CSV table of C-alpha atoms in Angstrom, one decimal:
chain,number,residue,atom,x,y,z
G,1,MET,CA,37.2,-217.5,21.1
G,2,PRO,CA,36.8,-214.6,23.5
G,3,ASN,CA,33.5,-213.4,24.3
G,4,MET,CA,32.7,-211.0,21.3
G,5,LYS,CA,30.1,-208.5,21.4
G,6,LYS,CA,27.8,-208.5,18.5
G,7,PRO,CA,27.6,-205.0,17.2
G,8,LYS,CA,24.3,-203.1,17.8
G,9,LYS,CA,21.7,-202.9,15.1
G,10,ASN,CA,21.5,-199.5,13.8
G,11,VAL,CA,17.9,-197.9,13.8
G,12,VAL,CA,18.4,-197.1,10.0
G,13,ASP,CA,19.3,-200.8,9.4
G,14,ALA,CA,16.2,-201.9,11.2
G,15,THR,CA,14.1,-199.4,9.4
G,16,GLN,CA,15.4,-200.5,6.0
G,17,GLN,CA,14.8,-204.4,6.8
G,18,HIS,CA,11.3,-203.3,8.1
G,19,LEU,CA,10.7,-201.6,4.7
G,20,VAL,CA,11.9,-204.6,2.6
G,21,LEU,CA,9.5,-206.9,4.4
G,22,LYS,CA,6.8,-204.5,3.9
G,23,ALA,CA,7.5,-204.3,0.3
G,24,ASN,CA,7.8,-208.2,0.1
G,25,ALA,CA,4.5,-208.5,1.8
G,26,SER,CA,2.6,-205.7,-0.3
G,27,SER,CA,4.0,-207.8,-3.5
G,28,LYS,CA,2.2,-210.9,-2.5
G,29,PRO,CA,0.0,-212.6,-5.2
G,30,ALA,CA,-3.5,-211.5,-5.6
G,31,ASN,CA,-5.0,-214.7,-4.9
G,32,VAL,CA,-3.8,-215.0,-1.4
G,33,SER,CA,-6.7,-213.9,0.9
G,34,PRO,CA,-5.9,-211.0,3.1
G,35,ASP,CA,-5.9,-211.6,6.8
G,36,ILE,CA,-7.7,-208.8,8.8
G,37,SER,CA,-4.6,-208.3,10.9
G,38,VAL,CA,-2.5,-207.9,7.8
G,39,LEU,CA,-5.1,-205.0,6.5
G,40,ASP,CA,-5.0,-203.3,10.0
G,41,SER,CA,-1.3,-203.5,10.0
G,42,ALA,CA,-1.2,-202.1,6.3
G,43,ALA,CA,-3.5,-199.2,7.1
G,44,THR,CA,-1.3,-198.2,9.8
G,45,GLU,CA,2.1,-198.7,8.1
G,46,PRO,CA,3.7,-195.8,6.2
G,47,THR,CA,3.7,-196.0,2.5
G,48,ASN,CA,6.6,-195.6,0.2
G,49,THR,CA,5.6,-191.9,-0.4
G,50,ALA,CA,5.2,-190.9,3.1
G,51,ILE,CA,8.5,-192.5,3.9
G,52,LEU,CA,10.1,-190.6,1.0
G,53,GLU,CA,8.3,-187.3,2.4
G,54,LEU,CA,9.8,-188.2,5.8
G,55,LEU,CA,13.3,-188.6,4.5
G,56,GLN,CA,13.0,-185.4,2.4
G,57,LYS,CA,11.9,-183.5,5.4
G,58,LEU,CA,14.8,-185.1,7.4
G,59,SER,CA,17.1,-184.1,4.8
G,60,GLU,CA,15.8,-180.6,4.7
G,61,ASP,CA,16.0,-180.4,8.5
G,62,ARG,CA,19.5,-181.7,8.5
G,63,THR,CA,20.6,-179.3,5.9
G,64,LYS,CA,18.9,-176.3,7.6
G,65,HIS,CA,20.7,-177.6,10.9
G,66,LEU,CA,24.0,-177.7,9.2
G,67,THR,CA,23.4,-174.2,7.7
G,68,ASP,CA,22.8,-172.8,11.2
G,69,LEU,CA,25.7,-174.6,12.4
G,70,GLN,CA,28.1,-173.1,9.7
G,71,LYS,CA,26.6,-169.7,10.5
G,72,GLU,CA,27.3,-170.2,14.3
G,73,LEU,CA,30.8,-171.5,13.5
G,74,SER,CA,31.6,-168.6,11.4
G,75,GLU,CA,30.4,-166.1,13.9
G,76,THR,CA,32.4,-167.8,16.4
G,77,ARG,CA,35.5,-167.7,14.0
G,78,ARG,CA,35.0,-164.0,13.7
G,79,ALA,CA,34.7,-163.5,17.4
G,80,VAL,CA,37.9,-165.6,17.7
G,81,VAL,CA,39.6,-163.5,15.2
G,82,ALA,CA,38.5,-160.2,17.1
G,83,VAL,CA,39.6,-161.5,20.4
G,84,GLU,CA,43.1,-162.6,18.8
G,85,GLU,CA,43.6,-159.2,17.3
G,86,LYS,CA,42.8,-157.7,20.7
G,87,LEU,CA,45.2,-160.1,22.4
G,88,ALA,CA,48.0,-159.0,19.6
G,89,ASP,CA,47.2,-155.3,20.4
G,90,VAL,CA,47.5,-156.0,24.2
G,91,PHE,CA,50.5,-157.9,23.6
G,92,THR,CA,52.0,-155.2,21.6
G,93,ARG,CA,51.1,-152.5,24.2
G,94,MET,CA,52.4,-154.5,27.2
G,95,THR,CA,55.7,-155.4,25.4
G,96,SER,CA,56.1,-151.4,24.6
G,97,ALA,CA,55.2,-150.6,28.3
G,98,GLU,CA,57.8,-153.3,29.5
G,99,ALA,CA,60.6,-151.7,27.3
G,100,ARG,CA,59.6,-148.2,28.5
G,101,LEU,CA,59.7,-149.5,32.1
G,102,ASP,CA,63.1,-151.2,31.8
G,103,MET,CA,64.3,-147.9,30.0
G,104,LEU,CA,63.2,-146.0,33.2
G,105,GLU,CA,64.7,-148.6,35.6
G,106,ASP,CA,68.2,-148.2,33.7
G,107,THR,CA,68.1,-144.5,34.0
G,108,GLU,CA,67.1,-144.6,37.6
G,109,ASP,CA,70.1,-147.0,38.4
G,110,GLN,CA,72.5,-144.7,36.2
G,111,ARG,CA,71.2,-141.7,38.2
G,112,ARG,CA,71.7,-143.5,41.6
G,113,ASN,CA,75.2,-144.5,40.8
G,114,SER,CA,76.4,-141.3,39.4
G,115,PRO,CA,74.3,-138.4,41.0
G,116,PRO,CA,74.8,-135.3,39.0
G,117,ALA,CA,76.6,-133.3,41.9
G,118,LEU,CA,78.6,-135.0,44.3
G,119,ALA,CA,78.6,-134.0,47.9
G,120,SER,CA,82.0,-132.3,47.8
G,121,GLU,CA,80.6,-130.0,44.9
G,122,VAL,CA,77.5,-129.4,47.0
G,123,GLU,CA,79.7,-128.3,49.9
G,124,MET,CA,81.9,-126.1,47.8
G,125,LEU,CA,78.8,-124.2,46.2
G,126,LYS,CA,77.2,-124.0,49.7
G,127,ALA,CA,80.5,-122.2,50.9
G,128,LYS,CA,80.4,-119.9,47.8
G,129,LEU,CA,76.7,-118.9,48.4
G,130,VAL,CA,77.6,-118.1,52.2
G,131,GLU,CA,80.5,-116.0,51.2
G,132,TYR,CA,78.3,-114.1,48.6
G,133,GLU,CA,75.6,-113.5,51.4
G,134,ASP,CA,78.3,-112.2,53.8
G,135,ARG,CA,79.5,-109.9,51.1
G,136,ASP,CA,76.2,-108.5,50.7
G,137,ARG,CA,75.6,-107.9,54.5
G,138,GLN,CA,79.2,-106.3,55.0
G,139,VAL,CA,79.8,-102.4,54.6
G,140,ASN,CA,81.6,-102.4,51.4
G,141,LEU,CA,83.5,-99.7,49.7
G,142,ARG,CA,83.2,-99.5,46.1
G,143,ILE,CA,85.7,-97.7,44.0
G,144,TYR,CA,84.8,-97.2,40.3
G,145,GLY,CA,87.1,-95.9,37.5
G,146,PHE,CA,90.0,-98.0,37.6
G,147,PRO,CA,91.0,-99.5,34.1
G,148,GLU,CA,90.2,-103.1,33.7
G,149,HIS,CA,93.3,-105.4,34.9
G,150,SER,CA,95.1,-102.6,36.8
G,151,GLU,CA,95.1,-104.7,40.0
G,152,GLU,CA,97.4,-107.4,38.1
G,153,LYS,CA,97.4,-110.7,40.1
G,154,ASP,CA,96.7,-109.7,43.7
G,155,ALA,CA,93.4,-107.8,44.3
G,156,LEU,CA,94.2,-107.2,48.0
G,157,SER,CA,97.5,-105.5,47.5
G,158,PHE,CA,96.5,-103.1,44.6
G,159,PRO,CA,94.1,-100.9,47.0
G,160,LYS,CA,96.8,-100.9,49.9
G,161,THR,CA,99.1,-99.2,47.6
G,162,THR,CA,97.0,-97.3,45.4
G,163,LEU,CA,94.5,-95.7,48.1
G,164,PRO,CA,97.4,-94.0,50.1
G,165,ASP,CA,98.6,-92.5,46.8
G,166,ILE,CA,95.3,-91.3,45.5
G,167,LEU,CA,94.2,-89.9,49.2
G,168,GLN,CA,97.7,-88.4,49.7
G,169,ALA,CA,97.7,-89.7,53.2
G,170,ASP,CA,100.0,-91.7,55.4
G,171,PHE,CA,98.4,-94.4,57.4
G,172,PRO,CA,100.9,-94.8,60.3
G,173,GLY,CA,99.4,-98.2,61.2
G,174,GLY,CA,98.9,-99.4,57.7
G,175,LEU,CA,95.9,-99.8,55.7
G,176,ASP,CA,93.6,-102.7,57.0
G,177,LEU,CA,91.8,-104.5,54.3
G,178,GLU,CA,90.0,-107.7,55.0
G,179,ARG,CA,89.3,-108.4,51.4
G,180,ALA,CA,89.2,-107.0,47.9
G,181,PHE,CA,87.2,-108.1,45.1
G,182,THR,CA,87.3,-107.1,41.4
G,183,GLY,CA,84.0,-106.1,39.9
G,184,LEU,CA,82.7,-107.4,36.6
């Protein structure tokens, strides 16, 4: 057979065997003369009550230790639960932040792909602005009192025909008008 190791003797087993031997030794018949070495060893050996007291103390210590361990374990569990709750809250907040960030990225992409005003619209609006500023700087003649829509469709030809009639003047070179606008 292969080399088998013998199991190590447990300290408790050795103590039990020692106690059994002591009990057997103490139950010897009275007619046997006691040896001095036996008396010395008997005086130093623990009695059954002392052993029982030690075992009870060991049991109490073990119970107290187990109680302390259970308290520490429950505190640790509470701490772990608190950390898990905080992690769940952080995860929820992070998920919400990621969703908002995705929405903002989508909005930015959409804005880049379809700007609100095209370049051609911007140029047209700039031209209108320049025209309105030019009108303001020029010397303008404003005529009030004409009925609404009397110019019909051509705002420039209306004053060319109407002004000579009103002024009762004949303009030999014709009336030179650059622009005509209707007011609101």
